[in-house]
Amino acid sequence: MRRTKSQSEETRQRILDAAEVVFIEIGVSKASLDRIAAEAGVTRGAIYWHFANKQELLTAIFARVYDLHVAVLARSFEDAVDPLQVVLDWALNVIELFGTDEHTRMVYKIIVTRCEYLSEMQEAFTLQRSMHDTMVENFRRAFERAEQAGLLAEGWTAATASTTLHCFMSGLLDNWLRYDFNADVAKNLRAALLCLVAGFRRNVAVPVPSEREARSQLA
Amino acid sequence: MRRTKSQSEETRQRILDAAEVVFIEIGVSKASLDRIAAEAGVTRGAIYWHFANKQELLTAIFARVYDLHVAVLARSFEDAVDPLQVVLDWALNVIELFGTDEHTRMVYKIIVTRCEYLSEMQEAFTLQRSMHDTMVENFRRAFERAEQAGLLAEGWTAATASTTLHCFMSGLLDNWLRYDFNADVAKNLRAALLCLVAGFRRNVAVPVPSEREARSQLA
DNA sequence: TCCTTTACATACATCGATGAATGTATATAT
DNA sequence: ATATATACATTCATCGATGTATGTAAAGGA
């Protein structure tokens, strides 16, 4: 029995949901389209109707969260007065994105721990690359502005501060997704981030902002 | 023609080398034993003689660097006077391990980017787990000692400092292996680490130690 | 109303990889 | 010197997964 257009879109979404689940469960390489179809309550025929192959299915999973993803990454970066505050806000935004959206978490968990990072997958990894590249570029620009404005604490340069925060964020996400952090750990991570960024700032007495303050400045 | 014992061991090592190369090249899941055998200049028969299957071959690759790995991780941690210096030294040791030993780099690159991190692989991931767990535990203990000794700078707690450094190191290694850092980047990473750890210390004027100083204290 | 297209399900052919079975020449123990 | 275990190479059977081809019932346009 043929479905209506909206039913078809439902089927497509169910397939994507099922693929996420199965990929997480047994990894991308071992996940057969048959297994994914069973999880979605359809047959392989349905999958081949909506997607050319497993590769395209994987790409589609990533594409589904891409817009939300880009929206967070692209938040204003140039016009703000205090570059260190901007950097902090941006990092908090990323953490909040991962804390809020389960699809984002599942997709990144798949990228980080459930598939192999090969050049042939280039297209599928656009999501991860854009995230990484945006992070590196944003941090570099902001910390250079901070350095020129004399905002950086003794010892730090734009390069070292940028590298430090970038590695911190990468490791944070990697650990989060690899070991399934709970809410407590996430809270601790935010606290650590606040300390870290505060430490970049010159002449701070006890400047660690409370989380409420930090979040109010996001609004 | 049957080989002598030492020849046999040579063959085994050649298979392990070949497996590393092929795993890096096309990923663990797509790597067939046939391809690995060809790379090693033997047939699948030789591989099945030395290893039960691909899984065991993977485990053997990891086991080959395990001793070196453990030796670095286990370096003295309790008896040193300055816990922050201990933490720095330990982190520098890890960086040096990865900078020096190519097998370690390849093995970790395989773990991070060329295979799927599933529970069934538990045994194979002992290496990575021990590294991670040791890191977390060592950092936690050292920073707690530092906190009790009043060594931590304003704003930092043992928990946040430990988390920060742990995430930094995870992200550092992840980026290193994922994007094949060159020597320049590695130098920048060491500089960033020195700044970061210096920032953990209370009442520092401009205490960022030169790299030479830091390394001399390792000896 | 009829025709075409859609949205799948079903059936089929193929292929690569695995693992086991077997073959074989030689090192090594006795 | 002979026997046996070793260190592979070769062959074979099997199996799961893929992709395609075909079937089909209903949706939607004319």
Short mmCIF file of C-alpha atoms (C1' of nucleotides) in Angstrom, two decimals:
data_model
loop_
_atom_site.label_atom_id
_atom_site.label_comp_id
_atom_site.label_asym_id
_atom_site.label_seq_id
_atom_site.Cartn_x
_atom_site.Cartn_y
_atom_site.Cartn_z
CA MET A 1 0.00 0.00 0.00
CA ARG A 2 1.50 3.21 -1.15
CA ARG A 3 1.90 5.98 1.47
CA THR A 4 1.05 9.67 1.19
CA LYS A 5 3.80 12.26 0.98
CA SER A 6 3.80 13.07 4.67
CA GLN A 7 3.76 9.38 5.51
CA SER A 8 6.77 8.98 3.28
CA GLU A 9 8.61 11.72 5.13
CA GLU A 10 7.71 10.00 8.37
CA THR A 11 9.21 6.80 7.07
CA ARG A 12 12.36 8.67 6.10
CA GLN A 13 12.69 10.12 9.57
CA ARG A 14 12.06 6.73 11.16
CA ILE A 15 14.84 5.28 9.06
CA LEU A 16 17.21 8.05 10.15
CA ASP A 17 16.28 7.51 13.79
CA ALA A 18 16.79 3.78 13.44
CA ALA A 19 20.13 4.29 11.75
CA GLU A 20 21.33 6.49 14.61
CA VAL A 21 20.35 3.84 17.12
CA VAL A 22 21.92 0.95 15.25
CA PHE A 23 25.10 2.86 14.44
CA ILE A 24 25.52 3.71 18.11
CA GLU A 25 24.78 0.14 19.09
CA ILE A 26 27.08 -1.82 16.79
CA GLY A 27 29.07 0.77 14.85
CA VAL A 28 28.70 2.00 11.29
CA SER A 29 30.71 -0.72 9.61
CA LYS A 30 28.89 -3.65 11.21
CA ALA A 31 25.47 -2.09 10.83
CA SER A 32 23.70 -3.77 7.93
CA LEU A 33 20.89 -2.05 6.10
CA ASP A 34 18.77 -5.06 6.96
CA ARG A 35 19.27 -4.47 10.66
CA ILE A 36 18.50 -0.76 10.30
CA ALA A 37 15.37 -1.57 8.31
CA ALA A 38 14.19 -3.96 11.01
CA GLU A 39 14.79 -1.31 13.67
CA ALA A 40 12.73 1.13 11.61
CA GLY A 41 9.98 -1.39 10.94
CA VAL A 42 10.48 -1.37 7.17
CA THR A 43 12.44 -3.42 4.64
CA ARG A 44 15.67 -2.65 2.85
CA GLY A 45 13.57 -1.59 -0.08
CA ALA A 46 12.40 1.47 1.81
CA ILE A 47 15.94 2.43 2.69
CA TYR A 48 17.14 2.05 -0.90
CA TRP A 49 14.18 4.16 -2.01
CA HIS A 50 15.17 7.07 0.24
CA PHE A 51 18.94 6.67 0.17
CA ALA A 52 21.44 5.33 -2.32
CA ASN A 53 23.50 3.37 0.21
CA LYS A 54 24.79 3.32 3.77
CA GLN A 55 27.20 6.14 3.09
CA GLU A 56 24.40 8.44 2.00
CA LEU A 57 22.33 7.38 4.98
CA LEU A 58 25.19 8.38 7.24
CA THR A 59 25.51 11.71 5.48
CA ALA A 60 21.78 12.28 5.88
CA ILE A 61 22.00 11.66 9.61
CA PHE A 62 24.65 14.32 9.85
CA ALA A 63 22.76 16.71 7.59
CA ARG A 64 19.72 16.49 9.83
CA VAL A 65 21.49 18.36 12.65
CA TYR A 66 23.57 20.57 10.40
CA ASP A 67 21.29 23.62 10.43
CA LEU A 68 20.98 23.74 14.20
CA HIS A 69 24.68 23.25 14.34
CA VAL A 70 25.51 26.08 11.98
CA ALA A 71 23.11 28.40 13.77
CA VAL A 72 25.04 27.96 17.02
CA LEU A 73 28.48 28.19 15.44
CA ALA A 74 27.66 31.33 13.50
CA ARG A 75 26.52 33.43 16.44
CA SER A 76 27.92 36.94 16.45
CA PHE A 77 31.62 37.06 16.96
CA GLU A 78 33.00 40.22 15.49
CA ASP A 79 31.05 43.10 16.98
CA ALA A 80 31.30 42.33 20.68
CA VAL A 81 33.46 44.57 22.83
CA ASP A 82 35.16 42.02 25.04
CA PRO A 83 36.76 39.26 22.98
CA LEU A 84 37.36 37.04 26.00
CA GLN A 85 33.71 37.23 26.95
CA VAL A 86 32.83 36.41 23.36
CA VAL A 87 35.02 33.34 23.43
CA LEU A 88 33.48 32.23 26.70
CA ASP A 89 29.96 32.74 25.41
CA TRP A 90 30.70 30.82 22.26
CA ALA A 91 32.15 27.89 24.15
CA LEU A 92 29.18 27.88 26.51
CA ASN A 93 26.89 27.88 23.50
CA VAL A 94 28.59 24.79 22.16
CA ILE A 95 28.33 23.04 25.50
CA GLU A 96 24.68 23.99 25.73
CA LEU A 97 24.05 22.68 22.24
CA PHE A 98 25.43 19.31 23.19
CA GLY A 99 23.66 19.37 26.54
CA THR A 100 20.31 20.18 24.98
CA ASP A 101 20.03 18.35 21.68
CA GLU A 102 20.21 14.60 21.86
CA HIS A 103 20.53 14.18 18.10
CA THR A 104 23.64 16.34 18.14
CA ARG A 105 25.06 14.17 20.87
CA MET A 106 24.26 10.93 19.05
CA VAL A 107 25.63 12.20 15.76
CA TYR A 108 28.89 13.31 17.33
CA LYS A 109 29.14 10.11 19.32
CA ILE A 110 28.90 8.28 16.03
CA ILE A 111 31.58 10.47 14.47
CA VAL A 112 33.92 10.16 17.42
CA THR A 113 33.46 6.57 18.52
CA ARG A 114 31.36 4.63 16.04
CA CYS A 115 32.94 5.13 12.65
CA GLU A 116 36.28 5.34 10.94
CA TYR A 117 37.60 8.75 9.99
CA LEU A 118 38.73 8.20 6.39
CA SER A 119 39.17 10.56 3.50
CA GLU A 120 36.55 8.73 1.45
CA MET A 121 34.04 9.85 4.08
CA GLN A 122 35.02 13.45 3.45
CA GLU A 123 31.49 14.55 2.66
CA ALA A 124 30.00 12.91 5.69
CA PHE A 125 32.47 14.66 7.97
CA THR A 126 31.62 18.16 6.77
CA LEU A 127 29.75 18.64 10.02
CA GLN A 128 32.67 17.78 12.21
CA ARG A 129 35.15 19.70 10.07
CA SER A 130 33.06 22.85 10.04
CA MET A 131 32.74 22.66 13.79
CA HIS A 132 36.46 22.19 14.25
CA ASP A 133 37.54 24.78 11.71
CA THR A 134 35.06 27.35 13.00
CA MET A 135 36.29 26.78 16.51
CA VAL A 136 39.94 27.21 15.58
CA GLU A 137 39.30 30.29 13.46
CA ASN A 138 37.01 31.99 15.98
CA PHE A 139 39.39 31.40 18.84
CA ARG A 140 42.38 32.61 16.87
CA ARG A 141 40.70 35.85 15.81
CA ALA A 142 39.26 36.60 19.23
CA PHE A 143 42.50 35.95 21.08
CA GLU A 144 44.44 38.08 18.62
CA ARG A 145 42.04 40.92 19.31
CA ALA A 146 42.45 40.30 23.01
CA GLU A 147 46.22 40.32 22.71
CA GLN A 148 46.23 43.58 20.78
CA ALA A 149 43.93 45.12 23.37
CA GLY A 150 46.32 44.05 26.12
CA LEU A 151 43.68 41.89 27.74
CA LEU A 152 45.72 38.70 28.03
CA ALA A 153 47.30 37.75 31.33
CA GLU A 154 51.06 37.50 31.71
CA GLY A 155 52.54 34.48 30.04
CA TRP A 156 49.74 33.94 27.55
CA THR A 157 49.97 34.74 23.87
CA ALA A 158 47.18 34.62 21.34
CA ALA A 159 48.64 31.40 19.97
CA THR A 160 49.00 29.55 23.26
CA ALA A 161 45.65 30.72 24.64
CA SER A 162 43.87 29.79 21.43
CA THR A 163 45.53 26.39 21.31
CA THR A 164 44.77 25.74 24.95
CA LEU A 165 41.09 26.54 24.71
CA HIS A 166 40.75 24.66 21.46
CA CYS A 167 42.34 21.52 22.88
CA PHE A 168 40.26 21.87 26.03
CA MET A 169 37.04 22.04 24.04
CA SER A 170 38.04 19.13 21.81
CA GLY A 171 38.91 17.00 24.79
CA LEU A 172 35.78 18.02 26.61
CA LEU A 173 33.55 16.91 23.75
CA ASP A 174 35.60 13.78 23.10
CA ASN A 175 35.36 12.65 26.71
CA TRP A 176 31.73 13.62 26.95
CA LEU A 177 30.72 11.51 24.00
CA ARG A 178 33.13 8.67 24.59
CA TYR A 179 32.24 8.14 28.24
CA ASP A 180 28.66 9.44 28.34
CA PHE A 181 29.04 12.15 30.94
CA ASN A 182 26.11 12.77 33.22
CA ALA A 183 24.69 16.13 34.33
CA ASP A 184 27.06 16.40 37.29
CA VAL A 185 30.11 16.08 35.13
CA ALA A 186 28.69 18.58 32.66
CA LYS A 187 28.31 21.09 35.48
CA ASN A 188 31.90 20.54 36.51
CA LEU A 189 32.98 21.02 32.91
CA ARG A 190 31.25 24.37 32.71
CA ALA A 191 32.89 25.44 35.95
CA ALA A 192 36.27 24.43 34.57
CA LEU A 193 35.65 26.41 31.41
CA LEU A 194 34.82 29.52 33.42
CA CYS A 195 38.03 29.19 35.44
CA LEU A 196 40.08 28.61 32.35
CA VAL A 197 38.83 31.63 30.45
CA ALA A 198 39.07 33.79 33.57
CA GLY A 199 42.71 32.79 33.77
CA PHE A 200 43.34 34.20 30.32
CA ARG A 201 42.40 37.67 31.53
CA ARG A 202 44.99 40.10 32.87
CA ASN A 203 44.76 41.50 36.40
CA VAL A 204 41.87 39.59 37.71
CA ALA A 205 41.32 39.54 41.44
CA VAL A 206 38.77 36.75 41.88
CA PRO A 207 36.99 37.13 38.59
CA VAL A 208 35.43 33.76 38.19
CA PRO A 209 31.88 34.68 37.18
CA SER A 210 29.03 32.68 38.57
CA GLU A 211 27.26 30.50 36.09
CA ARG A 212 24.11 32.63 36.39
CA GLU A 213 26.05 35.73 35.39
CA ALA A 214 27.64 33.98 32.47
CA ARG A 215 24.33 32.67 31.22
CA SER A 216 22.53 35.99 31.66
CA GLN A 217 25.07 37.55 29.32
CA LEU A 218 24.11 35.08 26.66
CA ALA A 219 20.57 36.40 26.44
CA MET B 1 59.74 -24.33 3.62
CA ARG B 2 59.48 -24.14 7.33
CA ARG B 3 61.21 -21.15 8.99
CA THR B 4 63.37 -21.10 12.10
CA LYS B 5 62.05 -19.65 15.31
CA SER B 6 63.63 -16.24 14.83
CA GLN B 7 62.42 -16.15 11.25
CA SER B 8 58.97 -16.92 12.54
CA GLU B 9 59.16 -14.04 14.98
CA GLU B 10 60.28 -11.81 12.13
CA THR B 11 57.24 -12.83 10.15
CA ARG B 12 55.03 -12.06 13.11
CA GLN B 13 56.48 -8.60 13.44
CA ARG B 14 56.15 -7.99 9.71
CA ILE B 15 52.49 -8.91 9.94
CA LEU B 16 52.00 -6.49 12.82
CA ASP B 17 53.77 -3.72 10.90
CA ALA B 18 51.66 -4.42 7.84
CA ALA B 19 48.49 -4.42 9.87
CA GLU B 20 49.31 -1.02 11.32
CA VAL B 21 49.86 0.38 7.85
CA VAL B 22 46.73 -1.10 6.34
CA PHE B 23 44.56 -0.16 9.32
CA ILE B 24 45.75 3.43 9.06
CA GLU B 25 45.21 3.41 5.31
CA ILE B 26 41.69 2.01 5.01
CA GLY B 27 40.45 1.53 8.57
CA VAL B 28 40.11 -1.60 10.66
CA SER B 29 36.72 -2.70 9.38
CA LYS B 30 37.57 -2.51 5.68
CA ALA B 31 41.00 -4.05 6.11
CA SER B 32 40.86 -7.66 4.95
CA LEU B 33 43.38 -10.19 6.18
CA ASP B 34 44.21 -10.80 2.54
CA ARG B 35 45.26 -7.19 2.09
CA ILE B 36 47.31 -7.24 5.27
CA ALA B 37 48.98 -10.48 4.21
CA ALA B 38 49.89 -8.95 0.84
CA GLU B 39 51.34 -5.91 2.57
CA ALA B 40 53.43 -8.22 4.76
CA GLY B 41 54.50 -10.41 1.84
CA VAL B 42 52.84 -13.53 3.20
CA THR B 43 49.48 -15.28 2.76
CA ARG B 44 46.46 -15.38 5.00
CA GLY B 45 47.71 -18.74 6.23
CA ALA B 46 50.59 -17.04 8.02
CA ILE B 47 48.29 -14.60 9.72
CA TYR B 48 45.94 -17.35 10.87
CA TRP B 49 48.94 -19.25 12.19
CA HIS B 50 50.05 -16.36 14.40
CA PHE B 51 46.65 -14.86 15.24
CA ALA B 52 43.17 -16.26 15.60
CA ASN B 53 41.46 -13.45 13.70
CA LYS B 54 41.51 -9.74 12.95
CA GLN B 55 40.41 -8.87 16.45
CA GLU B 56 43.40 -10.66 17.98
CA LEU B 57 45.68 -9.04 15.44
CA LEU B 58 44.40 -5.65 16.53
CA THR B 59 44.93 -6.55 20.16
CA ALA B 60 48.47 -7.68 19.37
CA ILE B 61 49.25 -4.35 17.72
CA PHE B 62 48.18 -2.58 20.86
CA ALA B 63 50.02 -5.01 23.12
CA ARG B 64 53.26 -4.31 21.26
CA VAL B 65 53.45 -0.75 22.62
CA TYR B 66 51.87 -1.52 25.96
CA ASP B 67 55.09 -1.94 27.95
CA LEU B 68 56.62 1.31 26.78
CA HIS B 69 53.31 2.92 27.46
CA VAL B 70 53.00 1.62 30.99
CA ALA B 71 56.59 2.59 31.74
CA VAL B 72 55.83 6.21 30.95
CA LEU B 73 52.50 6.30 32.73
CA ALA B 74 53.86 4.73 35.91
CA ARG B 75 56.65 7.23 36.50
CA SER B 76 56.92 8.42 40.09
CA PHE B 77 53.98 10.44 41.21
CA GLU B 78 53.67 10.24 44.96
CA ASP B 79 57.01 11.20 46.42
CA ALA B 80 57.66 14.50 44.65
CA VAL B 81 57.45 17.70 46.67
CA ASP B 82 55.66 19.97 44.23
CA PRO B 83 52.48 18.33 42.91
CA LEU B 84 52.02 20.92 40.18
CA GLN B 85 55.50 20.29 38.88
CA VAL B 86 54.75 16.57 39.00
CA VAL B 87 51.64 17.05 36.92
CA LEU B 88 53.54 19.13 34.39
CA ASP B 89 56.34 16.61 34.14
CA TRP B 90 53.90 13.78 33.66
CA ALA B 91 52.05 15.58 30.90
CA LEU B 92 55.34 16.44 29.22
CA ASN B 93 56.31 12.79 29.43
CA VAL B 94 53.16 11.79 27.64
CA ILE B 95 53.72 14.37 24.94
CA GLU B 96 57.31 13.22 24.56
CA LEU B 97 56.17 9.60 24.30
CA PHE B 98 53.92 10.48 21.41
CA GLY B 99 56.51 12.73 19.84
CA THR B 100 59.20 10.07 20.02
CA ASP B 101 57.61 6.71 19.34
CA GLU B 102 55.96 6.32 15.98
CA HIS B 103 54.31 3.03 16.86
CA THR B 104 52.56 4.72 19.77
CA ARG B 105 51.33 7.41 17.42
CA MET B 106 50.09 4.93 14.84
CA VAL B 107 48.39 2.76 17.43
CA TYR B 108 46.59 5.72 18.96
CA LYS B 109 45.69 7.08 15.56
CA ILE B 110 44.07 3.73 14.87
CA ILE B 111 42.19 3.83 18.17
CA VAL B 112 41.03 7.40 17.72
CA THR B 113 40.29 7.59 14.01
CA ARG B 114 40.48 4.18 12.38
CA CYS B 115 38.24 1.89 14.38
CA GLU B 116 34.95 1.79 16.18
CA TYR B 117 34.96 2.06 19.94
CA LEU B 118 32.60 -0.77 20.93
CA SER B 119 32.28 -2.74 24.12
CA GLU B 120 33.08 -5.98 22.33
CA MET B 121 36.52 -4.50 21.69
CA GLN B 122 36.99 -4.07 25.42
CA GLU B 123 40.17 -6.09 25.52
CA ALA B 124 41.72 -4.27 22.61
CA PHE B 125 41.11 -0.92 24.24
CA THR B 126 42.89 -1.77 27.47
CA LEU B 127 45.74 0.43 26.29
CA GLN B 128 43.59 3.47 25.77
CA ARG B 129 41.59 2.90 28.93
CA SER B 130 44.67 2.52 31.10
CA MET B 131 46.08 5.73 29.66
CA HIS B 132 42.85 7.59 30.26
CA ASP B 133 42.20 6.20 33.72
CA THR B 134 45.79 6.75 34.84
CA MET B 135 45.62 10.31 33.61
CA VAL B 136 42.38 11.06 35.45
CA GLU B 137 43.54 9.42 38.67
CA ASN B 138 47.00 10.99 38.69
CA PHE B 139 45.64 14.44 38.00
CA ARG B 140 42.98 14.12 40.66
CA ARG B 141 45.41 13.01 43.36
CA ALA B 142 48.05 15.59 42.50
CA PHE B 143 45.61 18.49 42.36
CA GLU B 144 44.07 17.45 45.66
CA ARG B 145 47.50 17.53 47.22
CA ALA B 146 48.09 20.91 45.64
CA GLU B 147 44.79 22.21 46.96
CA GLN B 148 45.51 21.02 50.48
CA ALA B 149 48.93 22.63 50.30
CA GLY B 150 47.33 25.90 49.25
CA LEU B 151 49.21 25.92 45.98
CA LEU B 152 46.24 26.50 43.68
CA ALA B 153 45.56 29.95 42.30
CA GLU B 154 42.37 31.81 43.16
CA GLY B 155 39.33 30.42 41.46
CA TRP B 156 40.68 26.94 40.85
CA THR B 157 39.63 23.88 42.79
CA ALA B 158 41.16 20.43 42.59
CA ALA B 159 38.13 19.29 40.61
CA THR B 160 38.12 22.08 38.04
CA ALA B 161 41.88 22.09 37.58
CA SER B 162 42.01 18.35 37.20
CA THR B 163 39.14 18.37 34.71
CA THR B 164 40.68 21.20 32.75
CA LEU B 165 44.07 19.58 32.37
CA HIS B 166 42.55 16.22 31.61
CA CYS B 167 40.35 17.65 28.85
CA PHE B 168 43.26 19.65 27.52
CA MET B 169 45.43 16.56 27.26
CA SER B 170 42.66 14.49 25.69
CA GLY B 171 41.99 17.18 23.12
CA LEU B 172 45.66 17.65 22.46
CA LEU B 173 46.18 13.99 21.66
CA ASP B 174 42.93 13.76 19.72
CA ASN B 175 43.83 16.70 17.50
CA TRP B 176 47.40 15.55 17.14
CA LEU B 177 46.43 12.14 15.85
CA ARG B 178 43.38 13.23 13.89
CA TYR B 179 45.10 16.01 11.99
CA ASP B 180 48.72 14.83 11.98
CA PHE B 181 50.35 17.76 13.72
CA ASN B 182 53.85 18.69 12.62
CA ALA B 183 56.79 19.63 14.83
CA ASP B 184 55.83 23.33 14.89
CA VAL B 185 52.41 22.60 16.26
CA ALA B 186 53.86 20.22 18.81
CA LYS B 187 56.14 23.00 20.07
CA ASN B 188 53.16 25.32 20.38
CA LEU B 189 51.29 22.64 22.28
CA ARG B 190 54.11 22.29 24.80
CA ALA B 191 54.19 26.05 25.26
CA ALA B 192 50.45 26.07 25.85
CA LEU B 193 50.78 23.30 28.42
CA LEU B 194 53.43 25.27 30.30
CA CYS B 195 51.22 28.37 30.40
CA LEU B 196 48.23 26.36 31.50
CA VAL B 197 49.95 24.63 34.41
CA ALA B 198 51.65 27.87 35.42
CA GLY B 199 48.18 29.40 35.63
CA PHE B 200 47.14 26.81 38.17
CA ARG B 201 49.76 28.07 40.62
CA ARG B 202 49.01 30.75 43.17
CA ASN B 203 50.90 34.06 43.24
CA VAL B 204 52.96 33.73 40.18
CA ALA B 205 54.62 36.82 38.84
CA VAL B 206 55.73 35.67 35.40
CA PRO B 207 56.45 32.08 36.24
CA VAL B 208 56.20 30.44 32.89
CA PRO B 209 59.25 28.15 32.93
CA SER B 210 61.33 27.89 29.81
CA GLU B 211 61.15 24.58 28.07
CA ARG B 212 64.77 23.84 28.92
CA GLU B 213 64.07 24.23 32.62
CA ALA B 214 61.05 22.04 32.42
CA ARG B 215 62.88 19.32 30.59
CA SER B 216 65.94 19.46 32.85
CA GLN B 217 63.71 18.66 35.78
CA LEU B 218 62.62 15.50 34.05
CA ALA B 219 66.08 13.99 34.17
"C1'" DT C 1 -11.83 7.52 -14.93
"C1'" DC C 2 -7.65 6.32 -16.54
"C1'" DC C 3 -2.87 6.58 -16.52
"C1'" DT C 4 1.34 7.42 -14.48
"C1'" DT C 5 4.17 7.83 -10.71
"C1'" DT C 6 5.23 6.91 -6.07
"C1'" DA C 7 6.59 4.30 -2.08
"C1'" DC C 8 7.72 0.76 -0.87
"C1'" DA C 9 8.16 -5.04 -0.44
"C1'" DT C 10 10.04 -9.12 -2.38
"C1'" DA C 11 13.15 -11.90 -4.92
"C1'" DC C 12 17.50 -12.70 -7.00
"C1'" DA C 13 22.38 -12.58 -8.43
"C1'" DT C 14 26.84 -11.46 -7.01
"C1'" DC C 15 30.88 -10.82 -4.39
"C1'" DG C 16 34.26 -10.41 -0.91
"C1'" DA C 17 35.72 -12.03 3.33
"C1'" DT C 18 36.05 -15.50 6.65
"C1'" DG C 19 37.52 -19.77 8.76
"C1'" DA C 20 38.55 -24.32 8.39
"C1'" DA C 21 40.67 -28.04 6.05
"C1'" DT C 22 44.42 -29.77 3.83
"C1'" DG C 23 49.03 -29.87 1.86
"C1'" DT C 24 54.04 -29.54 2.52
"C1'" DA C 25 58.70 -28.70 3.44
"C1'" DT C 26 61.74 -28.18 6.98
"C1'" DA C 27 63.40 -27.33 11.81
"C1'" DT C 28 63.98 -29.65 15.93
"C1'" DA C 29 63.69 -33.12 19.42
"C1'" DT C 30 64.86 -37.87 20.56
"C1'" DA D 1 68.19 -41.21 11.53
"C1'" DT D 2 63.64 -41.02 12.24
"C1'" DA D 3 59.56 -38.96 13.90
"C1'" DT D 4 57.03 -35.23 15.01
"C1'" DA D 5 55.81 -30.67 15.47
"C1'" DT D 6 56.23 -26.27 13.21
"C1'" DA D 7 55.45 -22.53 9.99
"C1'" DC D 8 53.46 -21.51 6.76
"C1'" DA D 9 50.81 -21.84 1.57
"C1'" DT D 10 46.85 -23.41 -0.84
"C1'" DT D 11 42.22 -24.77 -1.48
"C1'" DC D 12 37.46 -24.92 -0.43
"C1'" DA D 13 32.87 -24.23 1.58
"C1'" DT D 14 30.03 -20.95 3.56
"C1'" DC D 15 27.77 -16.78 4.68
"C1'" DG D 16 26.33 -12.20 5.14
"C1'" DA D 17 25.78 -8.04 2.90
"C1'" DT D 18 25.07 -5.46 -1.11
"C1'" DG D 19 22.74 -3.75 -5.17
"C1'" DT D 20 19.49 -4.45 -8.56
"C1'" DA D 21 15.47 -6.08 -10.68
"C1'" DT D 22 10.88 -6.88 -10.39
"C1'" DG D 23 6.26 -6.84 -8.24
"C1'" DT D 24 2.36 -4.09 -6.48
"C1'" DA D 25 -1.03 -1.28 -4.46
"C1'" DA D 26 -2.37 3.06 -3.80
"C1'" DA D 27 -1.78 8.25 -4.53
"C1'" DG D 28 -2.26 12.02 -7.40
"C1'" DG D 29 -2.59 14.35 -11.75
"C1'" DA D 30 -5.14 14.84 -16.31
#
